[in-house]
């Protein structure tokens, strides 16, 4: 176990905010975490982080930041069609995806290159290119930060929805996820219908050889698309999509479509319509614009970036200004996807 005081969080948030935590504790096994529980009451408030890729610290954190160092990927079962892989919460998500692809297993490849760790995939229900973590999560092992008791959540217990789970709602802050077990397919069915994947595959393989695509080629196509559009946090601080895509009633969408016939959208099963926040922000003219050291990314308006030395206040000022513009122009409220701490 590692315990630091007055600890810099610069390396633990991809936005690159230079903030500090009163305490930072990293544990490397379930037992270490359980031993720690009795002390936690005097170290409140607690914040459990993963890769820090979906956080915006508003200020120094006057409490204890917990981080798991539980790693390892092991096959724990399966059947003729599937394999169950159990991964430690601190495995880097994309290393896990790369592992599944090397093994020729299907289900995770569309989620390639998403920043963060395995534990967060189960909290946040990460998603991209027509896939979500919930589609492959079999179960989630977690330890109560109050009692130290271990609990295993089946997929349905996690109440997954778009970027939502029980761990972000009813049980927010109450459990530390230690392991996630995913069910991967031995006979991958490739999902190439979303957002330019096919075009990228045609570029890579040629139109007549599309049938030869594998999980590895789809992973490469997605990596190429993401690298093209999304800034690399190692060089430009950011937390991926800063906003969630708003969902509007059909009547409101139809009115919007009358005015903007080309508005991109996704139909939901309940009749409502999801409109890309990136498009709304782009239409407001924000793409590539900055307020001080905080900017709207020049290739994807959904992403706010730290041009260097931005403070939390700079990012919040920009976020507020962007939300106001979208509200004024379209009458639609957009909400941050990033967690404000
Ligand atoms: N668009 C614009 N201008 C922009 C950005 C987007 O016009 O600046 C338009 C695009 O042309 C496209 C539509 O908006 O027609 C959707 O854009 P895109 O597919 O790039 O992104 P998205 O659907 O808004 C979601 C996820 C991303 C994920 C992509 C790909 C959310 C909030 N974001 O974005 O997730 O990678 O789909 O599947 O759901 C993340 O969560 O950090 C993230 C990056």
mmCIF file of C-alpha atoms and ligand atoms in Angstrom:
data_model
loop_
_atom_site.group_PDB
_atom_site.id
_atom_site.type_symbol
_atom_site.label_atom_id
_atom_site.label_comp_id
_atom_site.label_asym_id
_atom_site.label_seq_id
_atom_site.Cartn_x
_atom_site.Cartn_y
_atom_site.Cartn_z
ATOM 1 C CA UNK A 1 0.000 0.000 0.000
ATOM 2 C CA UNK A 2 1.215 3.504 -0.777
ATOM 3 C CA UNK A 3 0.067 6.529 1.225
ATOM 4 C CA UNK A 4 1.155 10.045 0.286
ATOM 5 C CA UNK A 5 0.151 13.379 1.816
ATOM 6 C CA UNK A 6 -0.183 16.746 0.030
ATOM 7 C CA UNK A 7 0.089 14.887 -3.255
ATOM 8 C CA UNK A 8 0.057 16.405 -6.748
ATOM 9 C CA UNK A 9 -2.744 15.073 -8.959
ATOM 10 C CA UNK A 10 -1.178 16.386 -12.159
ATOM 11 C CA UNK A 11 -0.351 12.870 -13.390
ATOM 12 C CA UNK A 12 -3.780 11.592 -12.377
ATOM 13 C CA UNK A 13 -6.039 13.782 -14.494
ATOM 14 C CA UNK A 14 -5.796 13.907 -18.261
ATOM 15 C CA UNK A 15 -6.999 17.540 -18.271
ATOM 16 C CA UNK A 16 -3.619 18.403 -16.772
ATOM 17 C CA UNK A 17 -4.944 20.385 -13.794
ATOM 18 C CA UNK A 18 -2.200 21.121 -11.290
ATOM 19 C CA UNK A 19 -4.218 20.441 -8.138
ATOM 20 C CA UNK A 20 -3.312 18.583 -4.937
ATOM 21 C CA UNK A 21 -4.956 16.015 -2.675
ATOM 22 C CA UNK A 22 -4.518 16.023 1.115
ATOM 23 C CA UNK A 23 -4.034 12.227 0.928
ATOM 24 C CA UNK A 24 -3.452 9.805 -1.933
ATOM 25 C CA UNK A 25 -3.664 6.074 -1.207
ATOM 26 C CA UNK A 26 -2.993 3.296 -3.677
ATOM 27 C CA UNK A 27 -3.788 -0.336 -2.775
ATOM 28 C CA UNK A 28 -2.756 -3.373 -4.760
ATOM 29 C CA UNK A 29 -5.068 -6.140 -3.556
ATOM 30 C CA UNK A 30 -8.576 -6.674 -2.175
ATOM 31 C CA UNK A 31 -7.033 -7.518 1.208
ATOM 32 C CA UNK A 32 -5.073 -4.245 1.310
ATOM 33 C CA UNK A 33 -8.244 -2.310 0.556
ATOM 34 C CA UNK A 34 -10.175 -4.188 3.256
ATOM 35 C CA UNK A 35 -7.432 -3.475 5.820
ATOM 36 C CA UNK A 36 -7.684 0.199 4.944
ATOM 37 C CA UNK A 37 -11.449 0.530 5.528
ATOM 38 C CA UNK A 38 -11.369 1.241 9.331
ATOM 39 C CA UNK A 39 -9.044 4.216 8.745
ATOM 40 C CA UNK A 40 -11.181 5.716 6.007
ATOM 41 C CA UNK A 41 -13.690 7.346 8.363
ATOM 42 C CA UNK A 42 -10.995 9.798 9.477
ATOM 43 C CA UNK A 43 -9.817 10.479 5.914
ATOM 44 C CA UNK A 44 -13.101 11.763 4.412
ATOM 45 C CA UNK A 45 -14.203 12.910 1.915
ATOM 46 C CA UNK A 46 -13.110 10.084 -0.363
ATOM 47 C CA UNK A 47 -12.733 10.079 -4.102
ATOM 48 C CA UNK A 48 -11.929 6.864 -5.933
ATOM 49 C CA UNK A 49 -10.314 7.522 -9.291
ATOM 50 C CA UNK A 50 -9.220 5.393 -12.228
ATOM 51 C CA UNK A 51 -7.130 6.857 -15.026
ATOM 52 C CA UNK A 52 -8.497 10.362 -14.327
ATOM 53 C CA UNK A 53 -9.649 10.680 -17.923
ATOM 54 C CA UNK A 54 -13.171 11.824 -17.176
ATOM 55 C CA UNK A 55 -12.622 14.263 -14.319
ATOM 56 C CA UNK A 56 -12.333 17.980 -13.872
ATOM 57 C CA UNK A 57 -10.917 19.015 -10.510
ATOM 58 C CA UNK A 58 -12.380 22.412 -9.614
ATOM 59 C CA UNK A 59 -9.798 22.967 -6.866
ATOM 60 C CA UNK A 60 -7.443 21.104 -4.535
ATOM 61 C CA UNK A 61 -9.113 18.009 -3.079
ATOM 62 C CA UNK A 62 -9.274 18.343 0.709
ATOM 63 C CA UNK A 63 -9.711 14.664 1.384
ATOM 64 C CA UNK A 64 -8.403 11.283 0.226
ATOM 65 C CA UNK A 65 -8.003 10.134 -3.331
ATOM 66 C CA UNK A 66 -8.030 6.336 -3.617
ATOM 67 C CA UNK A 67 -6.533 4.470 -6.529
ATOM 68 C CA UNK A 68 -6.420 0.769 -7.265
ATOM 69 C CA UNK A 69 -3.272 -0.945 -8.490
ATOM 70 C CA UNK A 70 -5.042 -4.313 -8.909
ATOM 71 C CA UNK A 71 -3.984 -5.745 -12.249
ATOM 72 C CA UNK A 72 -4.020 -9.005 -14.152
ATOM 73 C CA UNK A 73 -6.159 -10.551 -16.882
ATOM 74 C CA UNK A 74 -7.187 -14.208 -16.553
ATOM 75 C CA UNK A 75 -9.577 -16.497 -18.387
ATOM 76 C CA UNK A 76 -12.127 -17.725 -15.844
ATOM 77 C CA UNK A 77 -14.564 -19.725 -17.945
ATOM 78 C CA UNK A 78 -16.780 -19.610 -20.981
ATOM 79 C CA UNK A 79 -18.416 -22.014 -23.385
ATOM 80 C CA UNK A 80 -18.113 -23.033 -27.029
ATOM 81 C CA UNK A 81 -18.954 -19.511 -28.230
ATOM 82 C CA UNK A 82 -17.567 -17.261 -25.516
ATOM 83 C CA UNK A 83 -14.686 -16.695 -23.128
ATOM 84 C CA UNK A 84 -14.933 -14.996 -19.744
ATOM 85 C CA UNK A 85 -11.970 -12.729 -19.002
ATOM 86 C CA UNK A 86 -11.522 -11.298 -15.504
ATOM 87 C CA UNK A 87 -9.461 -8.122 -15.361
ATOM 88 C CA UNK A 88 -8.123 -6.107 -12.434
ATOM 89 C CA UNK A 89 -9.669 -2.639 -12.105
ATOM 90 C CA UNK A 90 -6.311 -0.930 -12.654
ATOM 91 C CA UNK A 91 -5.578 -2.552 -16.004
ATOM 92 C CA UNK A 92 -5.354 0.163 -18.646
ATOM 93 C CA UNK A 93 -8.537 -0.212 -20.677
ATOM 94 C CA UNK A 94 -6.864 -0.144 -24.060
ATOM 95 C CA UNK A 95 -4.291 -2.746 -22.954
ATOM 96 C CA UNK A 96 -7.239 -4.993 -22.124
ATOM 97 C CA UNK A 97 -8.797 -4.365 -25.556
ATOM 98 C CA UNK A 98 -5.437 -5.067 -27.230
ATOM 99 C CA UNK A 99 -5.220 -8.359 -25.288
ATOM 100 C CA UNK A 100 -8.694 -9.473 -26.463
ATOM 101 C CA UNK A 101 -7.810 -8.597 -30.057
ATOM 102 C CA UNK A 102 -4.489 -10.491 -29.892
ATOM 103 C CA UNK A 103 -6.480 -13.519 -28.725
ATOM 104 C CA UNK A 104 -8.835 -13.072 -31.709
ATOM 105 C CA UNK A 105 -11.816 -12.478 -29.392
ATOM 106 C CA UNK A 106 -14.673 -10.196 -30.392
ATOM 107 C CA UNK A 107 -16.708 -7.589 -28.507
ATOM 108 C CA UNK A 108 -14.216 -5.008 -27.245
ATOM 109 C CA UNK A 109 -12.573 -3.923 -30.513
ATOM 110 C CA UNK A 110 -14.937 -0.974 -31.170
ATOM 111 C CA UNK A 111 -13.943 0.430 -27.776
ATOM 112 C CA UNK A 112 -10.271 0.686 -28.777
ATOM 113 C CA UNK A 113 -8.158 3.605 -27.559
ATOM 114 C CA UNK A 114 -10.689 4.932 -25.050
ATOM 115 C CA UNK A 115 -8.562 6.367 -22.243
ATOM 116 C CA UNK A 116 -8.979 5.136 -18.680
ATOM 117 C CA UNK A 117 -8.917 1.907 -16.724
ATOM 118 C CA UNK A 118 -10.977 -1.279 -16.524
ATOM 119 C CA UNK A 119 -12.737 -0.230 -13.293
ATOM 120 C CA UNK A 120 -14.016 2.963 -14.893
ATOM 121 C CA UNK A 121 -15.351 1.064 -17.916
ATOM 122 C CA UNK A 122 -17.850 -0.525 -15.545
ATOM 123 C CA UNK A 123 -18.724 2.696 -13.691
ATOM 124 C CA UNK A 124 -19.072 4.906 -16.731
ATOM 125 C CA UNK A 125 -20.382 2.331 -19.236
ATOM 126 C CA UNK A 126 -17.884 3.689 -21.749
ATOM 127 C CA UNK A 127 -19.060 3.651 -25.327
ATOM 128 C CA UNK A 128 -17.995 4.399 -28.886
ATOM 129 C CA UNK A 129 -18.706 3.344 -32.461
ATOM 130 C CA UNK A 130 -21.918 1.507 -31.729
ATOM 131 C CA UNK A 131 -20.614 -0.478 -28.751
ATOM 132 C CA UNK A 132 -20.850 -0.005 -24.998
ATOM 133 C CA UNK A 133 -19.040 -1.707 -22.131
ATOM 134 C CA UNK A 134 -22.401 -3.048 -20.896
ATOM 135 C CA UNK A 135 -22.618 -5.236 -24.017
ATOM 136 C CA UNK A 136 -19.668 -7.325 -22.815
ATOM 137 C CA UNK A 137 -19.717 -6.928 -19.011
ATOM 138 C CA UNK A 138 -20.681 -10.186 -17.313
ATOM 139 C CA UNK A 139 -20.112 -9.199 -13.690
ATOM 140 C CA UNK A 140 -18.439 -6.595 -11.515
ATOM 141 C CA UNK A 141 -16.694 -7.329 -8.200
ATOM 142 C CA UNK A 142 -16.625 -4.505 -5.693
ATOM 143 C CA UNK A 143 -15.838 -3.813 -2.066
ATOM 144 C CA UNK A 144 -17.967 -1.586 0.137
ATOM 145 C CA UNK A 145 -15.917 1.400 1.274
ATOM 146 C CA UNK A 146 -18.035 1.500 4.454
ATOM 147 C CA UNK A 147 -18.017 -2.121 5.610
ATOM 148 C CA UNK A 148 -15.295 -3.805 3.531
ATOM 149 C CA UNK A 149 -17.810 -6.403 2.423
ATOM 150 C CA UNK A 150 -17.309 -7.882 -1.020
ATOM 151 C CA UNK A 151 -20.215 -7.925 -3.467
ATOM 152 C CA UNK A 152 -20.542 -9.232 -7.019
ATOM 153 C CA UNK A 153 -22.931 -7.371 -9.306
ATOM 154 C CA UNK A 154 -24.380 -9.182 -12.316
ATOM 155 C CA UNK A 155 -24.816 -7.158 -15.505
ATOM 156 C CA UNK A 156 -28.495 -6.405 -14.749
ATOM 157 C CA UNK A 157 -27.648 -5.303 -11.173
ATOM 158 C CA UNK A 158 -25.439 -2.550 -12.631
ATOM 159 C CA UNK A 159 -28.506 -0.803 -14.237
ATOM 160 C CA UNK A 160 -26.594 0.259 -17.297
ATOM 161 C CA UNK A 161 -27.794 3.053 -19.579
ATOM 162 C CA UNK A 162 -26.033 5.622 -21.798
ATOM 163 C CA UNK A 163 -22.916 6.562 -19.768
ATOM 164 C CA UNK A 164 -24.798 5.565 -16.619
ATOM 165 C CA UNK A 165 -24.686 2.826 -13.995
ATOM 166 C CA UNK A 166 -25.712 2.163 -10.410
ATOM 167 C CA UNK A 167 -22.130 3.109 -9.434
ATOM 168 C CA UNK A 168 -22.721 6.685 -10.668
ATOM 169 C CA UNK A 169 -26.184 6.942 -9.133
ATOM 170 C CA UNK A 170 -27.646 5.099 -6.108
ATOM 171 C CA UNK A 171 -24.282 3.659 -5.063
ATOM 172 C CA UNK A 172 -22.148 6.652 -5.990
ATOM 173 C CA UNK A 173 -18.963 6.718 -3.913
ATOM 174 C CA UNK A 174 -19.976 3.633 -1.915
ATOM 175 C CA UNK A 175 -18.045 0.849 -3.632
ATOM 176 C CA UNK A 176 -14.564 0.358 -5.047
ATOM 177 C CA UNK A 177 -14.552 -1.892 -8.081
ATOM 178 C CA UNK A 178 -11.767 -4.463 -7.843
ATOM 179 C CA UNK A 179 -12.351 -6.687 -10.899
ATOM 180 C CA UNK A 180 -14.554 -6.779 -13.973
ATOM 181 C CA UNK A 181 -15.387 -9.971 -15.868
ATOM 182 C CA UNK A 182 -16.165 -9.566 -19.571
ATOM 183 C CA UNK A 183 -17.748 -12.073 -21.928
ATOM 184 C CA UNK A 184 -15.974 -12.033 -25.305
ATOM 185 C CA UNK A 185 -16.933 -13.927 -28.411
ATOM 186 C CA UNK A 186 -14.809 -16.701 -29.953
ATOM 187 C CA UNK A 187 -16.666 -16.051 -33.225
ATOM 188 C CA UNK A 188 -16.521 -12.288 -33.605
ATOM 189 C CA UNK A 189 -19.346 -10.561 -35.444
ATOM 190 C CA UNK A 190 -17.856 -7.300 -36.622
ATOM 191 C CA UNK A 191 -19.843 -4.118 -36.073
ATOM 192 C CA UNK A 192 -18.722 -1.731 -38.811
ATOM 193 C CA UNK A 193 -21.910 0.215 -39.431
ATOM 194 C CA UNK A 194 -21.069 3.216 -37.268
ATOM 195 C CA UNK A 195 -19.318 6.505 -37.878
ATOM 196 C CA UNK A 196 -16.913 5.998 -40.747
ATOM 197 C CA UNK A 197 -15.558 2.554 -39.785
ATOM 198 C CA UNK A 198 -16.463 1.085 -43.171
ATOM 199 C CA UNK A 199 -14.824 3.962 -45.049
ATOM 200 C CA UNK A 200 -11.664 3.503 -43.009
ATOM 201 C CA UNK A 201 -11.679 -0.255 -43.675
ATOM 202 C CA UNK A 202 -12.104 0.391 -47.412
ATOM 203 C CA UNK A 203 -9.052 2.675 -47.221
ATOM 204 C CA UNK A 204 -7.084 -0.009 -45.379
ATOM 205 C CA UNK A 205 -8.131 -3.137 -47.264
ATOM 206 C CA UNK A 206 -9.759 -1.990 -50.523
ATOM 207 C CA UNK A 207 -13.489 -2.259 -51.226
ATOM 208 C CA UNK A 208 -13.254 -5.788 -52.635
ATOM 209 C CA UNK A 209 -11.468 -7.175 -49.550
ATOM 210 C CA UNK A 210 -13.832 -5.910 -46.862
ATOM 211 C CA UNK A 211 -14.821 -9.509 -46.135
ATOM 212 C CA UNK A 212 -11.297 -10.146 -44.858
ATOM 213 C CA UNK A 213 -11.656 -7.665 -41.980
ATOM 214 C CA UNK A 214 -10.899 -9.111 -38.530
ATOM 215 C CA UNK A 215 -11.141 -7.758 -34.998
ATOM 216 C CA UNK A 216 -7.561 -6.566 -35.483
ATOM 217 C CA UNK A 217 -8.362 -4.551 -38.613
ATOM 218 C CA UNK A 218 -11.451 -3.029 -36.969
ATOM 219 C CA UNK A 219 -9.319 -2.076 -33.955
ATOM 220 C CA UNK A 220 -6.785 -0.430 -36.260
ATOM 221 C CA UNK A 221 -9.537 1.409 -38.181
ATOM 222 C CA UNK A 222 -10.945 2.798 -34.929
ATOM 223 C CA UNK A 223 -7.520 3.796 -33.652
ATOM 224 C CA UNK A 224 -6.931 5.675 -36.927
ATOM 225 C CA UNK A 225 -10.318 7.451 -36.738
ATOM 226 C CA UNK A 226 -9.843 8.434 -33.099
ATOM 227 C CA UNK A 227 -6.273 9.690 -33.667
ATOM 228 C CA UNK A 228 -7.545 11.833 -36.525
ATOM 229 C CA UNK A 229 -10.336 13.495 -34.515
ATOM 230 C CA UNK A 230 -9.513 13.301 -30.830
ATOM 231 C CA UNK A 231 -6.608 15.067 -29.143
ATOM 232 C CA UNK A 232 -4.007 12.922 -27.347
ATOM 233 C CA UNK A 233 -4.106 13.848 -23.636
ATOM 234 C CA UNK A 234 -0.327 13.332 -23.487
ATOM 235 C CA UNK A 235 0.153 16.415 -25.665
ATOM 236 C CA UNK A 236 -3.093 18.399 -25.207
ATOM 237 C CA UNK A 237 -4.919 18.063 -21.875
ATOM 238 C CA UNK A 238 -8.539 16.922 -22.283
ATOM 239 C CA UNK A 239 -11.113 14.507 -20.896
ATOM 240 C CA UNK A 240 -12.659 13.152 -24.112
ATOM 241 C CA UNK A 241 -16.252 14.175 -24.777
ATOM 242 C CA UNK A 242 -16.842 17.035 -22.376
ATOM 243 C CA UNK A 243 -20.631 16.956 -22.888
ATOM 244 C CA UNK A 244 -23.213 14.204 -23.189
ATOM 245 C CA UNK A 245 -25.287 14.063 -26.326
ATOM 246 C CA UNK A 246 -28.697 15.530 -25.390
ATOM 247 C CA UNK A 247 -31.861 13.519 -25.893
ATOM 248 C CA UNK A 248 -34.884 15.556 -27.037
ATOM 249 C CA UNK A 249 -38.586 14.778 -27.547
ATOM 250 C CA UNK A 250 -39.466 13.841 -31.137
ATOM 251 C CA UNK A 251 -41.561 17.014 -31.621
ATOM 252 C CA UNK A 252 -38.600 19.205 -30.693
ATOM 253 C CA UNK A 253 -36.327 17.221 -33.007
ATOM 254 C CA UNK A 254 -38.724 17.548 -35.953
ATOM 255 C CA UNK A 255 -38.830 21.323 -35.472
ATOM 256 C CA UNK A 256 -35.020 21.384 -35.425
ATOM 257 C CA UNK A 257 -34.857 19.241 -38.557
ATOM 258 C CA UNK A 258 -37.169 21.630 -40.392
ATOM 259 C CA UNK A 259 -34.651 24.377 -39.829
ATOM 260 C CA UNK A 260 -31.526 22.216 -40.267
ATOM 261 C CA UNK A 261 -32.397 19.365 -42.655
ATOM 262 C CA UNK A 262 -28.912 17.845 -42.281
ATOM 263 C CA UNK A 263 -28.896 17.612 -38.476
ATOM 264 C CA UNK A 264 -27.210 14.311 -37.562
ATOM 265 C CA UNK A 265 -29.203 12.254 -35.060
ATOM 266 C CA UNK A 266 -29.745 8.830 -33.510
ATOM 267 C CA UNK A 267 -33.279 7.495 -33.038
ATOM 268 C CA UNK A 268 -33.852 5.925 -29.609
ATOM 269 C CA UNK A 269 -36.174 2.982 -28.942
ATOM 270 C CA UNK A 270 -38.495 5.125 -26.824
ATOM 271 C CA UNK A 271 -39.182 7.512 -29.743
ATOM 272 C CA UNK A 272 -36.954 10.285 -28.490
ATOM 273 C CA UNK A 273 -33.967 11.457 -30.514
ATOM 274 C CA UNK A 274 -30.322 11.929 -29.514
ATOM 275 C CA UNK A 275 -28.615 14.907 -31.151
ATOM 276 C CA UNK A 276 -24.799 15.124 -31.188
ATOM 277 C CA UNK A 277 -23.647 17.880 -28.834
ATOM 278 C CA UNK A 278 -20.541 18.229 -31.032
ATOM 279 C CA UNK A 279 -22.706 19.262 -33.969
ATOM 280 C CA UNK A 280 -24.745 21.745 -31.863
ATOM 281 C CA UNK A 281 -21.552 23.351 -30.517
ATOM 282 C CA UNK A 282 -19.975 23.420 -33.973
ATOM 283 C CA UNK A 283 -23.083 25.167 -35.393
ATOM 284 C CA UNK A 284 -22.697 27.829 -32.711
ATOM 285 C CA UNK A 285 -19.264 28.601 -34.154
ATOM 286 C CA UNK A 286 -17.243 27.411 -31.174
ATOM 287 C CA UNK A 287 -15.016 24.851 -32.917
ATOM 288 C CA UNK A 288 -11.370 25.878 -32.529
ATOM 289 C CA UNK A 289 -12.232 28.948 -30.400
ATOM 290 C CA UNK A 290 -10.690 29.632 -27.012
ATOM 291 C CA UNK A 291 -11.284 31.638 -23.867
ATOM 292 C CA UNK A 292 -7.824 32.150 -22.391
ATOM 293 C CA UNK A 293 -6.040 28.801 -22.176
ATOM 294 C CA UNK A 294 -9.221 26.728 -22.502
ATOM 295 C CA UNK A 295 -10.383 25.878 -26.017
ATOM 296 C CA UNK A 296 -12.938 23.937 -28.014
ATOM 297 C CA UNK A 297 -10.922 21.356 -29.968
ATOM 298 C CA UNK A 298 -10.417 22.290 -33.606
ATOM 299 C CA UNK A 299 -11.342 18.852 -34.979
ATOM 300 C CA UNK A 300 -14.131 17.769 -32.586
ATOM 301 C CA UNK A 301 -16.299 20.400 -30.902
ATOM 302 C CA UNK A 302 -17.406 17.941 -28.215
ATOM 303 C CA UNK A 303 -13.975 18.054 -26.617
ATOM 304 C CA UNK A 304 -12.648 20.931 -24.497
ATOM 305 C CA UNK A 305 -8.869 21.177 -24.273
ATOM 306 C CA UNK A 306 -6.260 22.744 -22.026
ATOM 307 C CA UNK A 307 -3.957 24.697 -24.321
ATOM 308 C CA UNK A 308 -1.410 24.800 -21.501
ATOM 309 C CA UNK A 309 -1.717 26.201 -18.005
ATOM 310 C CA UNK A 310 -5.532 26.415 -18.036
ATOM 311 C CA UNK A 311 -7.050 26.568 -14.562
ATOM 312 C CA UNK A 312 -10.271 24.774 -13.565
ATOM 313 C CA UNK A 313 -11.968 28.193 -13.671
ATOM 314 C CA UNK A 314 -10.882 28.679 -17.317
ATOM 315 C CA UNK A 315 -12.425 25.364 -18.353
ATOM 316 C CA UNK A 316 -15.640 26.052 -16.401
ATOM 317 C CA UNK A 317 -15.976 29.516 -17.941
ATOM 318 C CA UNK A 318 -15.682 28.011 -21.425
ATOM 319 C CA UNK A 319 -18.071 25.166 -20.583
ATOM 320 C CA UNK A 320 -20.681 27.660 -19.313
ATOM 321 C CA UNK A 321 -20.282 29.876 -22.375
ATOM 322 C CA UNK A 322 -20.703 26.901 -24.728
ATOM 323 C CA UNK A 323 -23.812 25.647 -22.892
ATOM 324 C CA UNK A 324 -25.340 29.132 -23.006
ATOM 325 C CA UNK A 325 -24.748 29.453 -26.747
ATOM 326 C CA UNK A 326 -26.372 26.085 -27.453
ATOM 327 C CA UNK A 327 -29.335 26.966 -25.230
ATOM 328 C CA UNK A 328 -29.754 30.333 -26.947
ATOM 329 C CA UNK A 329 -29.506 29.049 -30.513
ATOM 330 C CA UNK A 330 -31.340 25.734 -30.199
ATOM 331 C CA UNK A 331 -33.250 25.856 -26.883
ATOM 332 C CA UNK A 332 -31.459 22.623 -25.910
ATOM 333 C CA UNK A 333 -29.672 22.067 -22.589
ATOM 334 C CA UNK A 334 -26.401 20.192 -22.889
ATOM 335 C CA UNK A 335 -24.839 18.719 -19.784
ATOM 336 C CA UNK A 336 -21.219 17.811 -19.018
ATOM 337 C CA UNK A 337 -20.265 14.173 -19.264
ATOM 338 C CA UNK A 338 -17.088 14.899 -17.343
ATOM 339 C CA UNK A 339 -17.405 14.583 -13.553
ATOM 340 C CA UNK A 340 -16.737 17.857 -11.745
ATOM 341 C CA UNK A 341 -14.930 17.292 -8.443
HETATM 342 N N1 LIG B 1 -20.110 16.782 -35.514
HETATM 343 C C1 LIG B 1 -19.957 18.039 -36.070
HETATM 344 N N2 LIG B 1 -18.969 18.850 -35.570
HETATM 345 C C2 LIG B 1 -18.155 18.467 -34.571
HETATM 346 C C3 LIG B 1 -18.327 17.193 -33.994
HETATM 347 C C4 LIG B 1 -19.310 16.362 -34.489
HETATM 348 O O1 LIG B 1 -20.669 18.414 -36.976
HETATM 349 O O2 LIG B 1 -17.302 19.251 -34.186
HETATM 350 C C5 LIG B 1 -21.122 15.878 -36.084
HETATM 351 C C6 LIG B 1 -20.401 14.754 -36.840
HETATM 352 O O3 LIG B 1 -20.189 15.123 -38.177
HETATM 353 C C7 LIG B 1 -21.359 13.609 -36.732
HETATM 354 C C8 LIG B 1 -22.032 13.846 -35.396
HETATM 355 O O4 LIG B 1 -21.806 15.207 -35.049
HETATM 356 O O5 LIG B 1 -22.340 13.689 -37.732
HETATM 357 C C9 LIG B 1 -21.513 12.905 -34.329
HETATM 358 O O6 LIG B 1 -20.166 13.124 -34.113
HETATM 359 P P1 LIG B 1 -19.139 11.985 -33.615
HETATM 360 O O7 LIG B 1 -19.517 10.645 -34.142
HETATM 361 O O8 LIG B 1 -17.792 12.494 -33.892
HETATM 362 O O9 LIG B 1 -19.277 12.017 -32.061
HETATM 363 P P2 LIG B 1 -20.508 11.749 -31.078
HETATM 364 O O10 LIG B 1 -21.510 10.802 -31.569
HETATM 365 O O11 LIG B 1 -21.040 13.046 -30.678
HETATM 366 C C10 LIG B 1 -19.929 9.846 -29.392
HETATM 367 C C11 LIG B 1 -19.243 9.675 -28.062
HETATM 368 C C12 LIG B 1 -17.741 9.576 -28.199
HETATM 369 C C13 LIG B 1 -17.418 8.440 -29.140
HETATM 370 C C14 LIG B 1 -18.085 8.755 -30.491
HETATM 371 C C15 LIG B 1 -17.863 7.674 -31.506
HETATM 372 C C16 LIG B 1 -20.676 10.842 -26.465
HETATM 373 C C17 LIG B 1 -20.823 12.030 -25.583
HETATM 374 N N3 LIG B 1 -19.562 10.787 -27.188
HETATM 375 O O12 LIG B 1 -19.638 11.133 -29.871
HETATM 376 O O13 LIG B 1 -17.225 9.254 -26.917
HETATM 377 O O14 LIG B 1 -16.022 8.271 -29.302
HETATM 378 O O15 LIG B 1 -19.507 8.857 -30.300
HETATM 379 O O16 LIG B 1 -18.684 6.597 -31.217
HETATM 380 O O17 LIG B 1 -21.540 9.966 -26.472
HETATM 381 C C18 LIG B 1 -16.144 10.041 -24.929
HETATM 382 O O18 LIG B 1 -17.121 9.610 -24.310
HETATM 383 O O19 LIG B 1 -15.180 10.596 -24.347
HETATM 384 C C19 LIG B 1 -16.145 9.939 -26.396
HETATM 385 C C20 LIG B 1 -15.161 10.466 -27.109
#
